[in-house]
Structure formats: C-alpha cells, structure tokens
Amino acid sequence: MRPIEHTTESNFHKAATDRWLVERYNSGDYRGLLEAALLLNTLHQLERTKSNWAIREAADNLAENFSMDRDSA
C-alpha cells in the first residue's frame, strides 16, 4: 500500500491558507474566521463522505473479485 503523501502544491496551499487565517485573526476579522470555519467544516464532511465511499467501493470490488460476501465475514 502506498503511503499518503502531501504534494508540494498541497503544502504551499496549506501555508497560504494558514497565513490568511492568521491575518484574519490578527485583524480582528472574526466574521471572516467564522465563514472560513464553516467552509472548512463543509469540506471536512465532504472528504469524510468521499473516504467512506472509496472504502465501500474497495470492499465491494475485493469481495466481487474473490467471490466473497463481504457482509458475512
């Protein structure tokens, strides 16, 4: 299994977002921070949904390839 690795682009994006959030905090833009938090929460839930979907797909494909009933294990 390949390890999960962040790309250079992902690391730069994280650093830019971190910097933007700190700037919002330092400037007292709490409404901006709230909007960012709500957006990040939405994205987090989307990632959880995609992960759960991928896990179910992988389990179904493995069970199908090996002629197994994954729910009976």
mmCIF file of C-alpha atoms in Angstrom:
data_model
loop_
_atom_site.group_PDB
_atom_site.id
_atom_site.type_symbol
_atom_site.label_atom_id
_atom_site.label_comp_id
_atom_site.label_asym_id
_atom_site.label_seq_id
_atom_site.Cartn_x
_atom_site.Cartn_y
_atom_site.Cartn_z
ATOM 1 C CA MET A 1 0.000 0.000 0.000
ATOM 2 C CA ARG A 2 1.314 3.422 -0.905
ATOM 3 C CA PRO A 3 1.619 5.949 1.936
ATOM 4 C CA ILE A 4 -0.417 9.124 1.844
ATOM 5 C CA GLU A 5 1.904 11.952 0.879
ATOM 6 C CA HIS A 6 1.178 15.639 0.556
ATOM 7 C CA THR A 7 2.289 17.217 -2.705
ATOM 8 C CA THR A 8 4.412 20.353 -2.804
ATOM 9 C CA GLU A 9 1.383 22.203 -4.171
ATOM 10 C CA SER A 10 -0.711 20.978 -1.242
ATOM 11 C CA ASN A 11 1.925 22.144 1.255
ATOM 12 C CA PHE A 12 2.050 25.610 -0.357
ATOM 13 C CA HIS A 13 -1.745 25.838 -0.329
ATOM 14 C CA LYS A 14 -1.858 24.907 3.351
ATOM 15 C CA ALA A 15 0.780 27.513 4.204
ATOM 16 C CA ALA A 16 -1.123 30.200 2.268
ATOM 17 C CA THR A 17 -4.392 29.296 4.000
ATOM 18 C CA ASP A 18 -2.695 29.276 7.410
ATOM 19 C CA ARG A 19 -1.260 32.719 6.702
ATOM 20 C CA TRP A 20 -4.672 34.019 5.565
ATOM 21 C CA LEU A 21 -6.355 32.679 8.733
ATOM 22 C CA VAL A 22 -3.707 34.251 10.990
ATOM 23 C CA GLU A 23 -4.142 37.568 9.172
ATOM 24 C CA ARG A 24 -7.923 37.388 9.703
ATOM 25 C CA TYR A 25 -7.377 36.691 13.401
ATOM 26 C CA ASN A 26 -4.777 39.439 13.845
ATOM 27 C CA SER A 27 -7.016 41.981 12.135
ATOM 28 C CA GLY A 28 -9.999 41.039 14.312
ATOM 29 C CA ASP A 29 -11.994 39.736 11.337
ATOM 30 C CA TYR A 30 -13.962 37.200 13.351
ATOM 31 C CA ARG A 31 -16.767 37.086 10.790
ATOM 32 C CA GLY A 32 -14.194 36.070 8.161
ATOM 33 C CA LEU A 33 -12.856 33.406 10.521
ATOM 34 C CA LEU A 34 -16.377 32.090 11.119
ATOM 35 C CA GLU A 35 -17.028 31.901 7.375
ATOM 36 C CA ALA A 36 -13.723 30.093 6.888
ATOM 37 C CA ALA A 37 -14.521 27.669 9.719
ATOM 38 C CA LEU A 38 -17.931 26.879 8.224
ATOM 39 C CA LEU A 39 -16.379 26.315 4.803
ATOM 40 C CA LEU A 40 -13.630 24.114 6.237
ATOM 41 C CA ASN A 41 -16.243 22.090 8.139
ATOM 42 C CA THR A 42 -18.187 21.555 4.911
ATOM 43 C CA LEU A 43 -15.014 20.440 3.120
ATOM 44 C CA HIS A 44 -14.145 18.120 6.020
ATOM 45 C CA GLN A 45 -17.539 16.436 5.795
ATOM 46 C CA LEU A 46 -17.156 16.080 2.022
ATOM 47 C CA GLU A 47 -13.766 14.393 2.496
ATOM 48 C CA ARG A 48 -15.248 12.002 5.069
ATOM 49 C CA THR A 49 -18.053 11.117 2.666
ATOM 50 C CA LYS A 50 -15.586 10.508 -0.174
ATOM 51 C CA SER A 51 -13.374 8.359 2.084
ATOM 52 C CA ASN A 52 -16.317 6.250 3.224
ATOM 53 C CA TRP A 53 -17.456 5.828 -0.386
ATOM 54 C CA ALA A 54 -13.961 4.754 -1.503
ATOM 55 C CA ILE A 55 -13.722 2.231 1.349
ATOM 56 C CA ARG A 56 -17.109 0.714 0.455
ATOM 57 C CA GLU A 57 -16.163 0.580 -3.243
ATOM 58 C CA ALA A 58 -12.852 -1.130 -2.445
ATOM 59 C CA ALA A 59 -14.544 -3.649 -0.151
ATOM 60 C CA ASP A 60 -17.214 -4.414 -2.755
ATOM 61 C CA ASN A 61 -14.608 -4.815 -5.509
ATOM 62 C CA LEU A 62 -12.434 -7.107 -3.385
ATOM 63 C CA ALA A 63 -15.416 -9.204 -2.379
ATOM 64 C CA GLU A 64 -16.550 -9.458 -6.001
ATOM 65 C CA ASN A 65 -13.064 -10.361 -7.271
ATOM 66 C CA PHE A 66 -12.663 -13.129 -4.701
ATOM 67 C CA SER A 67 -16.305 -14.329 -4.857
ATOM 68 C CA MET A 68 -16.948 -13.441 -1.247
ATOM 69 C CA ASP A 69 -19.882 -11.950 0.577
ATOM 70 C CA ARG A 70 -18.294 -9.055 2.459
ATOM 71 C CA ASP A 71 -21.242 -8.720 4.843
ATOM 72 C CA SER A 72 -20.931 -12.279 6.143
ATOM 73 C CA ALA A 73 -17.310 -12.055 7.265
#
